[in-house]
Amino acid sequence: MLIIIAVVTAVALADWIAPHPPLEQNLLQSLLGPTPDHLLGTDSLGRDIFSRLLYGGRPALTGVLIAVIVFTLIGVSLGLAAGYLGGRVDRIISGIADMLLAVPGIVVVLAVLAIFSQSIAAAMVTFGILGAGGLVRIVRGVVLSAREELYVSAAKVSGASTGRVMFRHVLPNLYAPVIVQMSLFAGISLAVQTGLGFLGVATPPPEPSWGGMVGDAALTMAQSPSYLYFSGGVIFIMTLAFALLGDGLRDLFGIGGAGSSRILSPRISRRQQQESASRSEDSPEVPLVAIENLVVEVVHSHGRKRVLDSVSFEVNRGEIVGLVGESGSGKTVTGLTLMRLLEPAFDVVAGACLLNGADLLALDEKEMRAIRGTRIGLVSQEPMVALDPLYTIGQQLREVLRGHYREDRSSLDTRAAALLRDVRLDQPEVIMTKRPHELSGGMIQRVVIAMALAGDPDLLIADEATTALDVTVQSGVLDLLRELRERRGMSIIFVTHDLGVVADLCDRAVVMSDGRVVEQASVDELFYQPKADYTRKLISNTPSLLEEVQ
């Protein structure tokens, strides 16, 4: 990096530090070795080599800069769109990237030079475009992995637009790999640009260029070998510096492979959309949430597997309903279906997810984005990874609030501090300056709850919200949820495998097993008069509850 900075600075200051004009000739002093007046000697026309290297670096480094900018803009924009949007966009962009990788780059660059009168700018723009195919693939892979992070899903749940999620939360994951690729591509671009100069098809003589000087030195190598050493040496050192910088940055950032999973809205059949469109909306007589005969299947290499089978239950206004069962029973899939956050492999076959009588499965993504965060909030199972580690708590709260309130930063900070107080966090102004890793697990969980409440939702889905917390902190979070229900009048779906939490917090419970609802009743009825054998087994596996019931 120091070598690159030194050379770039020297080239930029050539007008002040060059001892001679780059075109000044003196045939009486041709092919001199290094002297006090000519630090690196002279060429075949008596021109000062050091001065010409300084001025010759301008077209070389300018060409590199042009190529790297084009390479980065195209590679990042197309890779980001392909990885995040997926589907047809991904297929089209991946096809373009494959085509760019298959094109013989040097042949095309030479053709462009012939067409555009040896314009080095046109040549390097073309080279940047052709080189972007590899960056598209790298960026796409990183984005596919980044979009699986829970803090990206949390941003979607808060109602953030697709563009904001892409540029605010996904794009920062690209800094390290993109910087590494920029450095490596800069070295390649320098080699190509100087190679064109060597052929005499980029910067026409007598204007100095590093490649042209190597070509000139090759003709006089026998008389003055030092000329070739100096002119070729600067190209070699700079190319090596770019390559070593990229390699060092790769080690520094610890860049590895990227995953390939994606989170998208579930596929919904046309028939189901038509059936759903006929339902009424916002009727005060219907429950806040009604899941009706919901059937969801997952598509895999061996066929299809049903993960939800005719699931039906309701949640009334101001009610806390526990969705309970063992791992794999379908609890989380039910919640994700309600939020429209299932992975593409999941297929909603039948049923409806009604909010105030309106079927969420019939809405398009834009309409659903307006629901997330404002009508439905989500508290995820792992609060630490639901927050973006790159930003402070205040920045992330402001981002969520900005999606609901068009106010200045001061007003948003006031709202953010009020939310933190609502979830019983002292010194909210101090907490807003912290990053997630600086807070305890209980504090992080309260911050996530505060973010879920930013849009004043009617329904809060808490997915295993206390699983990772110790007993004392867990009790505090449950008390907080009860208080929020009383104060805000919102409904809560509490997804858990812990019947003790259900007994402590919930009004009613829905017991699930193997994708089916096996029993639903009030908490008292469930524990004192369980009807299903599966429910009895769950209670028997919770000793403290068993003793209380007995």
Coordinates of C-alpha atoms in Angstrom, one line a residue:
M1 CA 0.0 0.0 0.0
L2 CA 2.9 2.4 0.8
I3 CA 4.5 1.7 -2.6
I4 CA 1.2 2.3 -4.4
I5 CA 0.6 5.6 -2.5
A6 CA 4.2 6.7 -3.1
V7 CA 4.0 6.1 -6.8
V8 CA 0.6 7.6 -7.3
T9 CA 1.6 10.7 -5.3
A10 CA 4.8 11.1 -7.4
V11 CA 2.9 10.8 -10.7
A12 CA 0.3 13.3 -9.5
L13 CA 3.0 15.8 -8.6
A14 CA 5.0 15.2 -11.8
D15 CA 4.7 18.9 -12.8
W16 CA 6.6 19.9 -9.7
I17 CA 9.1 17.1 -9.1
A18 CA 10.1 16.1 -12.7
P19 CA 13.6 17.6 -13.3
H20 CA 13.0 17.9 -17.1
P21 CA 10.0 18.3 -19.5
P22 CA 9.0 14.8 -20.7
L23 CA 9.4 15.7 -24.4
E24 CA 12.7 17.6 -24.2
Q25 CA 15.3 15.9 -26.4
N26 CA 19.1 16.1 -26.5
L27 CA 20.6 13.7 -29.0
L28 CA 24.0 14.4 -27.7
Q29 CA 23.1 12.8 -24.4
S30 CA 21.2 9.8 -25.7
L31 CA 21.3 6.5 -23.8
L32 CA 23.2 7.8 -20.8
G33 CA 23.3 5.9 -17.6
P34 CA 22.2 7.5 -14.3
T35 CA 23.9 10.9 -13.7
P36 CA 23.3 13.7 -11.2
D37 CA 21.3 15.6 -13.9
H38 CA 19.5 12.5 -15.1
L39 CA 18.8 10.3 -12.1
L40 CA 17.8 7.3 -14.2
G41 CA 19.6 8.1 -17.4
T42 CA 18.2 9.0 -20.8
D43 CA 16.5 7.2 -23.7
S44 CA 17.5 6.9 -27.3
L45 CA 16.4 10.5 -28.0
G46 CA 18.1 11.9 -25.0
R47 CA 14.9 12.4 -23.0
D48 CA 15.1 12.1 -19.2
I49 CA 13.8 8.7 -18.2
F50 CA 12.8 9.7 -14.6
S51 CA 10.7 12.6 -15.9
R52 CA 9.0 10.4 -18.6
L53 CA 8.3 7.7 -16.0
L54 CA 6.5 10.3 -13.8
Y55 CA 4.4 11.7 -16.7
G56 CA 4.0 8.2 -18.3
G57 CA 2.3 7.0 -15.1
R58 CA -0.6 9.3 -15.7
P59 CA -2.2 7.5 -18.6
A60 CA -1.3 4.1 -17.0
L61 CA -2.9 4.9 -13.6
T62 CA -5.8 6.8 -15.1
G63 CA -6.6 3.8 -17.3
V64 CA -6.4 1.5 -14.2
L65 CA -8.7 3.9 -12.3
I66 CA -11.3 3.9 -15.1
A67 CA -11.2 0.1 -15.4
V68 CA -11.6 -0.4 -11.7
I69 CA -14.5 2.0 -11.3
V70 CA -16.4 0.4 -14.2
F71 CA -15.5 -3.1 -12.9
T72 CA -16.8 -2.2 -9.4
L73 CA -20.0 -0.3 -10.4
I74 CA -21.2 -3.0 -12.7
G75 CA -20.0 -6.0 -10.7
V76 CA -21.5 -4.8 -7.4
S77 CA -24.8 -3.5 -8.8
L78 CA -25.5 -6.6 -10.9
G79 CA -24.3 -9.0 -8.3
L80 CA -26.3 -7.3 -5.6
A81 CA -29.5 -7.4 -7.7
A82 CA -29.0 -11.0 -8.7
G83 CA -28.3 -12.2 -5.2
Y84 CA -31.0 -10.3 -3.4
L85 CA -33.9 -10.3 -5.9
G86 CA -33.3 -13.8 -7.2
G87 CA -35.7 -15.5 -9.6
R88 CA -35.8 -14.2 -13.2
V89 CA -33.5 -11.3 -12.4
D90 CA -30.9 -13.7 -11.1
R91 CA -31.1 -15.9 -14.1
I92 CA -30.8 -13.0 -16.5
I93 CA -27.8 -11.4 -14.7
S94 CA -26.1 -14.8 -14.2
G95 CA -26.4 -15.3 -18.0
I96 CA -24.9 -11.9 -18.7
A97 CA -22.0 -12.7 -16.3
D98 CA -21.3 -16.0 -18.0
M99 CA -21.3 -14.2 -21.4
L100 CA -18.8 -11.6 -20.1
L101 CA -16.5 -14.3 -18.8
A102 CA -16.6 -16.2 -22.1
V103 CA -15.7 -13.2 -24.3
P104 CA -12.0 -12.9 -25.3
G105 CA -11.3 -9.6 -23.6
I106 CA -8.1 -8.5 -25.3
V107 CA -9.5 -9.1 -28.8
V108 CA -12.5 -6.9 -27.9
V109 CA -10.3 -4.2 -26.4
L110 CA -8.1 -4.1 -29.5
A111 CA -11.3 -3.8 -31.6
V112 CA -12.5 -0.9 -29.5
L113 CA -9.2 0.9 -29.8
A114 CA -9.4 0.6 -33.6
I115 CA -13.0 1.9 -33.6
F116 CA -12.4 4.8 -31.1
S117 CA -9.1 6.1 -32.5
Q118 CA -6.9 4.5 -29.9
S119 CA -8.9 6.0 -27.0
I120 CA -7.4 4.6 -23.8
A121 CA -10.5 5.6 -21.9
A122 CA -12.8 3.6 -24.2
A123 CA -10.4 0.7 -24.0
M124 CA -10.3 0.6 -20.3
V125 CA -14.1 1.1 -19.9
T126 CA -14.5 -2.0 -22.2
F127 CA -12.0 -4.0 -20.1
G128 CA -13.8 -3.0 -16.9
I129 CA -17.1 -4.2 -18.3
L130 CA -15.7 -7.5 -19.5
G131 CA -13.9 -8.1 -16.2
A132 CA -17.0 -7.4 -14.1
G133 CA -18.5 -10.9 -14.8
G134 CA -16.2 -12.5 -12.2
L135 CA -17.1 -9.8 -9.6
V136 CA -20.8 -10.4 -10.3
R137 CA -20.5 -14.0 -9.3
I138 CA -18.5 -13.2 -6.1
V139 CA -20.9 -10.5 -5.0
R140 CA -23.9 -12.7 -5.8
G141 CA -22.6 -15.4 -3.6
V142 CA -21.9 -13.1 -0.7
V143 CA -25.4 -11.5 -1.0
L144 CA -27.1 -14.9 -1.0
S145 CA -25.4 -15.7 2.3
A146 CA -25.9 -12.2 3.8
R147 CA -29.6 -12.2 3.1
E148 CA -30.0 -15.2 5.3
E149 CA -28.8 -13.2 8.3
L150 CA -31.6 -12.6 10.9
Y151 CA -30.8 -8.8 11.0
V152 CA -31.7 -8.7 7.3
S153 CA -35.0 -10.5 8.0
A154 CA -35.6 -8.2 11.0
A155 CA -35.2 -5.1 8.7
K156 CA -37.7 -6.6 6.3
V157 CA -40.1 -7.4 9.2
S158 CA -39.8 -3.7 10.3
G159 CA -41.3 -2.7 6.9
A160 CA -38.1 -1.4 5.3
S161 CA -38.2 -1.2 1.5
T162 CA -36.3 -3.6 -0.7
G163 CA -33.9 -0.9 -1.8
R164 CA -33.2 0.1 1.8
V165 CA -32.5 -3.4 3.0
M166 CA -30.2 -4.0 0.0
F167 CA -28.1 -0.9 0.5
R168 CA -28.3 -0.5 4.2
H169 CA -27.9 -4.0 5.5
V170 CA -26.7 -6.2 2.6
L171 CA -24.3 -3.9 0.9
P172 CA -21.9 -3.4 3.9
N173 CA -21.2 -7.2 3.8
L174 CA -19.6 -6.6 0.4
Y175 CA -16.9 -4.1 1.4
A176 CA -14.2 -6.6 2.2
P177 CA -14.5 -8.9 -0.8
V178 CA -15.1 -6.0 -3.2
I179 CA -12.0 -4.1 -2.0
V180 CA -9.9 -7.3 -2.4
Q181 CA -11.2 -7.8 -5.9
M182 CA -10.6 -4.2 -6.8
S183 CA -7.0 -4.4 -5.8
L184 CA -6.4 -7.6 -7.7
F185 CA -8.2 -6.3 -10.8
A186 CA -6.1 -3.1 -10.6
G187 CA -3.0 -5.2 -11.1
I188 CA -4.5 -7.0 -14.1
S189 CA -5.7 -3.7 -15.6
L190 CA -2.2 -2.2 -15.2
A191 CA -0.7 -5.1 -17.0
V192 CA -3.2 -4.8 -19.9
Q193 CA -2.9 -1.0 -20.1
T194 CA 0.9 -1.1 -20.3
G195 CA 0.7 -4.1 -22.7
L196 CA -1.4 -1.9 -25.1
G197 CA 1.2 0.9 -24.7
F198 CA 4.0 -1.6 -25.5
L199 CA 2.1 -2.4 -28.8
G200 CA 1.8 1.3 -29.5
V201 CA -2.0 1.2 -29.7
A202 CA -2.9 3.2 -26.6
T203 CA -0.9 6.3 -25.9
P204 CA 0.7 7.3 -29.2
P205 CA 4.3 8.5 -29.2
P206 CA 6.0 10.8 -28.4
E207 CA 3.7 11.1 -25.4
P208 CA 5.2 9.1 -22.5
S209 CA 3.6 5.9 -21.3
W210 CA 5.0 3.0 -19.2
G211 CA 4.2 0.4 -21.9
G212 CA 5.6 2.6 -24.7
M213 CA 8.8 3.1 -22.7
V214 CA 9.3 -0.6 -22.3
G215 CA 8.8 -1.0 -26.1
D216 CA 11.4 1.7 -26.7
A217 CA 13.8 0.2 -24.2
A218 CA 13.6 -3.2 -25.8
L219 CA 15.0 -1.7 -29.0
T220 CA 18.1 -0.4 -27.3
M221 CA 18.6 -3.1 -24.7
A222 CA 22.1 -3.9 -25.9
Q223 CA 23.3 -0.3 -25.6
S224 CA 21.5 0.6 -22.4
P225 CA 20.1 -2.3 -20.4
S226 CA 19.3 0.0 -17.4
Y227 CA 16.6 1.8 -19.4
L228 CA 14.7 -1.5 -19.6
Y229 CA 15.3 -2.2 -15.9
F230 CA 13.8 1.1 -14.9
S231 CA 10.9 1.3 -17.3
G232 CA 9.9 -2.4 -16.8
G233 CA 10.7 -2.3 -13.1
V234 CA 8.1 0.2 -12.2
I235 CA 5.4 -1.8 -14.0
F236 CA 6.6 -5.0 -12.3
I237 CA 6.7 -3.3 -8.8
M238 CA 3.2 -1.7 -9.2
T239 CA 1.6 -4.9 -10.5
L240 CA 3.2 -6.9 -7.7
A241 CA 2.1 -4.3 -5.2
F242 CA -1.5 -4.4 -6.3
A243 CA -1.5 -8.2 -6.2
L244 CA 0.1 -8.4 -2.8
L245 CA -2.2 -5.8 -1.4
G246 CA -5.2 -7.8 -2.6
D247 CA -3.8 -11.0 -1.1
G248 CA -3.0 -9.3 2.2
L249 CA -6.5 -7.7 2.4
R250 CA -8.0 -11.2 1.7
D251 CA -6.1 -12.6 4.7
L252 CA -6.9 -9.6 6.8
F253 CA -10.6 -9.8 6.2
G254 CA -10.6 -13.6 6.4
I255 CA -12.8 -13.9 3.3
G256 CA -14.2 -17.4 2.7
G257 CA -16.9 -18.9 0.5
A258 CA -20.5 -17.7 0.5
G259 CA -23.6 -19.7 0.9
S260 CA -26.4 -20.0 -1.5
S261 CA -29.6 -19.9 0.5
R262 CA -32.3 -17.2 0.1
I263 CA -35.3 -15.9 1.9
L264 CA -38.3 -14.9 -0.3
S265 CA -42.0 -14.8 0.0
P266 CA -43.8 -18.2 -0.4
R267 CA -45.3 -19.2 -3.7
I268 CA -49.1 -18.8 -3.7
S269 CA -51.3 -20.4 -6.3
R270 CA -53.5 -18.2 -8.5
R271 CA -56.6 -19.9 -7.3
Q272 CA -55.7 -19.2 -3.7
Q273 CA -55.2 -15.5 -4.5
Q274 CA -58.6 -15.3 -6.2
E275 CA -60.3 -17.0 -3.2
S276 CA -58.5 -14.7 -0.8
A277 CA -59.4 -11.5 -2.7
S278 CA -63.1 -12.1 -2.0
R279 CA -62.7 -11.9 1.8
S280 CA -63.7 -8.9 3.8
E281 CA -61.3 -6.6 5.6
D282 CA -61.1 -4.9 9.0
S283 CA -64.4 -6.1 10.4
P284 CA -64.6 -5.5 14.1
E285 CA -66.5 -8.7 14.6
V286 CA -63.8 -11.0 13.4
P287 CA -60.8 -12.1 15.5
L288 CA -57.6 -10.1 15.0
V289 CA -55.8 -13.2 13.5
A290 CA -57.4 -16.3 12.0
I291 CA -55.3 -19.1 10.5
E292 CA -57.7 -21.3 8.5
N293 CA -56.9 -24.8 7.2
L294 CA -53.3 -23.8 6.4
V295 CA -51.4 -26.3 4.3
V296 CA -47.7 -25.8 3.6
E297 CA -45.4 -28.2 1.8
V298 CA -41.7 -28.1 1.2
V299 CA -40.2 -29.2 -2.1
H300 CA -37.0 -31.2 -2.0
S301 CA -35.0 -33.5 -4.2
H302 CA -37.1 -36.6 -3.3
G303 CA -40.5 -34.9 -3.9
R304 CA -42.7 -32.9 -1.5
K305 CA -43.2 -33.1 2.2
R306 CA -46.2 -31.6 4.1
V307 CA -44.9 -29.5 7.0
L308 CA -48.3 -27.9 7.9
D309 CA -51.5 -29.9 7.6
S310 CA -54.8 -28.1 8.0
V311 CA -53.6 -25.8 10.8
S312 CA -56.4 -23.6 12.2
F313 CA -56.6 -21.3 15.2
E314 CA -57.5 -17.7 16.1
V315 CA -56.0 -14.9 18.2
N316 CA -58.4 -12.3 19.6
R317 CA -57.6 -8.7 20.3
G318 CA -55.5 -8.2 23.4
E319 CA -55.0 -12.0 23.8
I320 CA -51.7 -13.8 24.3
V321 CA -51.7 -17.2 22.6
G322 CA -48.9 -19.7 23.1
L323 CA -48.0 -21.8 20.1
V324 CA -46.3 -24.7 21.8
G325 CA -44.7 -28.0 20.7
E326 CA -41.5 -29.8 20.2
S327 CA -38.9 -28.8 17.6
G328 CA -40.1 -29.6 14.1
S329 CA -43.7 -29.4 15.1
G330 CA -44.4 -26.5 12.7
K331 CA -44.6 -23.6 15.1
T332 CA -42.0 -21.4 13.5
V333 CA -43.2 -22.2 10.0
T334 CA -46.7 -21.1 11.0
G335 CA -45.3 -17.8 12.2
L336 CA -43.2 -17.3 9.1
T337 CA -46.2 -18.0 6.8
L338 CA -48.2 -15.4 8.6
M339 CA -45.3 -12.9 8.0
R340 CA -44.8 -14.1 4.4
L341 CA -41.1 -14.9 5.1
L342 CA -40.9 -18.5 4.1
E343 CA -38.0 -19.7 1.9
P344 CA -38.7 -20.4 -1.8
A345 CA -38.7 -24.1 -1.2
F346 CA -41.9 -23.8 0.8
D347 CA -45.2 -23.8 -1.0
V348 CA -48.5 -22.6 0.5
V349 CA -50.9 -25.1 -0.9
A350 CA -54.1 -24.1 0.7
G351 CA -55.7 -22.1 3.5
A352 CA -55.6 -18.5 4.6
C353 CA -53.9 -16.2 7.1
L354 CA -56.3 -13.5 8.0
L355 CA -55.5 -10.2 9.7
N356 CA -58.7 -8.3 10.6
G357 CA -60.4 -10.5 8.0
A358 CA -58.0 -9.7 5.2
D359 CA -55.9 -12.6 3.8
L360 CA -52.2 -11.7 4.0
L361 CA -51.4 -14.5 1.5
A362 CA -53.4 -12.6 -1.2
L363 CA -51.2 -9.4 -0.9
D364 CA -48.4 -8.6 -3.2
E365 CA -44.9 -7.9 -1.7
K366 CA -45.3 -4.1 -1.6
E367 CA -48.6 -4.4 0.3
M368 CA -47.1 -7.0 2.6
R369 CA -44.2 -4.7 3.4
A370 CA -46.6 -2.1 4.6
I371 CA -48.1 -4.7 7.0
R372 CA -44.7 -5.8 8.5
G373 CA -43.7 -3.6 11.3
T374 CA -46.9 -1.6 11.4
R375 CA -49.6 -4.3 11.8
I376 CA -47.4 -7.2 12.8
G377 CA -44.1 -7.1 14.7
L378 CA -41.6 -9.9 15.2
V379 CA -39.2 -10.7 18.0
S380 CA -36.8 -13.3 16.7
Q381 CA -35.4 -16.3 18.5
E382 CA -31.8 -15.1 18.5
P383 CA -31.8 -11.4 19.4
M384 CA -28.1 -10.8 19.0
V385 CA -28.0 -11.8 15.3
A386 CA -31.3 -9.9 14.7
L387 CA -29.3 -6.7 15.0
D388 CA -26.8 -5.5 12.5
P389 CA -23.3 -5.5 14.1
L390 CA -22.1 -2.6 11.9
Y391 CA -24.5 0.0 13.4
T392 CA -25.2 1.4 16.9
I393 CA -28.5 0.7 18.6
G394 CA -29.6 4.3 17.9
Q395 CA -28.9 4.1 14.2
Q396 CA -30.9 0.9 13.9
L397 CA -33.8 2.2 15.9
R398 CA -33.8 5.4 13.8
E399 CA -33.9 3.3 10.7
V400 CA -37.0 1.4 11.8
L401 CA -38.7 4.6 13.0
R402 CA -37.9 6.4 9.8
G403 CA -40.0 3.8 7.9
H404 CA -43.0 4.8 10.0
Y405 CA -42.5 8.5 10.8
R406 CA -41.3 11.3 8.5
E407 CA -39.5 13.3 11.1
D408 CA -36.0 14.8 11.6
R409 CA -33.2 13.1 13.4
S410 CA -33.8 14.8 16.7
S411 CA -37.5 13.7 16.8
L412 CA -36.6 10.2 15.8
D413 CA -34.0 10.1 18.6
T414 CA -36.7 11.2 21.1
R415 CA -39.0 8.4 19.9
A416 CA -36.1 5.9 20.1
A417 CA -35.3 6.8 23.6
A418 CA -39.0 6.6 24.6
L419 CA -39.2 3.1 23.1
L420 CA -36.1 2.0 25.1
R421 CA -37.8 3.4 28.3
D422 CA -41.0 1.5 27.4
V423 CA -39.0 -1.8 27.5
R424 CA -37.5 -0.9 30.9
L425 CA -34.0 0.1 29.8
D426 CA -32.4 2.8 31.8
Q427 CA -30.2 5.5 30.3
P428 CA -31.5 5.1 26.8
E429 CA -29.3 7.9 25.4
V430 CA -26.2 5.9 26.5
I431 CA -27.6 2.6 25.1
M432 CA -28.3 4.3 21.7
T433 CA -24.5 4.9 21.4
K434 CA -23.6 1.2 21.9
R435 CA -23.3 -1.5 19.4
P436 CA -25.0 -4.9 19.9
H437 CA -21.9 -6.7 21.2
E438 CA -21.6 -4.1 24.0
L439 CA -24.9 -5.1 25.6
S440 CA -26.0 -8.1 27.6
G441 CA -28.4 -10.8 26.2
G442 CA -31.3 -9.4 28.3
M443 CA -30.7 -5.9 27.1
I444 CA -30.4 -7.0 23.5
Q445 CA -33.8 -8.8 23.8
R446 CA -35.4 -5.7 25.1
V447 CA -33.9 -3.6 22.2
V448 CA -35.3 -6.1 19.7
I449 CA -38.7 -5.8 21.4
A450 CA -38.5 -2.0 21.2
M451 CA -37.7 -2.3 17.5
A452 CA -40.7 -4.6 17.0
L453 CA -42.9 -2.0 18.8
A454 CA -41.7 1.0 16.7
G455 CA -44.6 0.8 14.3
D456 CA -47.2 0.3 17.1
P457 CA -48.3 -3.1 15.8
D458 CA -51.6 -4.8 16.5
L459 CA -49.9 -8.2 16.7
L460 CA -46.5 -9.2 18.1
I461 CA -45.0 -12.6 17.1
A462 CA -42.4 -13.7 19.7
D463 CA -40.4 -16.7 18.4
E464 CA -38.7 -18.4 21.3
A465 CA -38.0 -14.9 22.7
T466 CA -36.8 -16.2 26.1
T467 CA -35.0 -19.5 25.1
A468 CA -31.5 -18.1 25.2
L469 CA -32.0 -16.1 28.5
D470 CA -31.3 -17.2 32.1
V471 CA -34.3 -17.6 34.4
T472 CA -34.1 -14.2 36.0
V473 CA -33.8 -12.3 32.7
Q474 CA -36.5 -14.5 31.2
S475 CA -38.9 -13.6 34.0
G476 CA -38.3 -9.9 33.4
V477 CA -39.0 -10.3 29.7
L478 CA -42.2 -12.1 30.3
D479 CA -43.3 -9.4 32.8
L480 CA -42.5 -6.8 30.1
L481 CA -44.6 -8.6 27.5
R482 CA -47.6 -8.7 29.9
E483 CA -47.2 -5.0 30.7
L484 CA -47.0 -4.1 27.0
R485 CA -50.1 -6.1 26.3
E486 CA -52.0 -4.3 29.0
R487 CA -50.6 -0.8 28.1
R488 CA -50.9 -1.1 24.3
G489 CA -53.7 -3.6 23.9
M490 CA -51.9 -5.6 21.4
S491 CA -52.1 -9.4 20.8
I492 CA -49.2 -11.7 21.1
I493 CA -48.4 -15.1 19.5
F494 CA -45.7 -16.6 21.7
V495 CA -43.9 -19.4 19.9
T496 CA -42.2 -21.7 22.5
H497 CA -41.5 -25.3 23.5
D498 CA -41.5 -24.4 27.2
L499 CA -44.9 -25.1 28.8
G500 CA -43.8 -23.3 31.9
V501 CA -43.6 -20.1 29.9
V502 CA -47.1 -20.8 28.5
A503 CA -48.5 -21.3 32.0
D504 CA -46.9 -18.1 33.2
L505 CA -47.7 -15.8 30.3
C506 CA -50.5 -17.0 28.0
D507 CA -54.3 -16.8 28.0
R508 CA -54.7 -19.7 25.6
A509 CA -52.4 -22.3 24.1
V510 CA -52.3 -24.1 20.7
V511 CA -50.4 -27.4 20.9
M512 CA -48.8 -28.6 17.6
S513 CA -47.2 -31.9 16.6
D514 CA -45.9 -33.0 13.2
G515 CA -47.5 -30.0 11.5
R516 CA -50.9 -30.4 13.0
V517 CA -52.9 -28.7 15.8
V518 CA -53.6 -31.5 18.3
E519 CA -55.3 -29.4 20.9
Q520 CA -56.1 -25.8 21.7
A521 CA -57.7 -24.5 24.9
S522 CA -57.4 -22.0 27.7
V523 CA -54.3 -22.4 29.8
D524 CA -56.3 -23.7 32.8
E525 CA -58.1 -26.2 30.7
L526 CA -55.0 -27.3 29.0
F527 CA -53.0 -28.1 32.1
Y528 CA -55.8 -29.4 34.4
Q529 CA -57.9 -31.2 31.8
P530 CA -55.7 -32.0 28.8
K531 CA -57.5 -34.0 26.1
A532 CA -54.7 -35.1 23.8
D533 CA -52.2 -37.7 24.7
Y534 CA -49.4 -35.6 23.2
T535 CA -50.3 -32.7 25.5
R536 CA -50.2 -35.0 28.6
K537 CA -46.7 -36.2 27.5
L538 CA -45.5 -32.6 27.2
I539 CA -46.8 -31.8 30.7
S540 CA -45.3 -35.0 32.1
N541 CA -41.9 -33.8 30.7
T542 CA -42.2 -30.6 32.6
P543 CA -41.8 -31.7 36.3
S544 CA -42.6 -28.4 37.9
L545 CA -45.9 -28.2 36.0
L546 CA -46.7 -31.8 36.7
E547 CA -46.4 -31.3 40.4
E548 CA -48.5 -28.1 40.2
V549 CA -51.3 -29.9 38.3
Q550 CA -51.2 -32.9 40.6

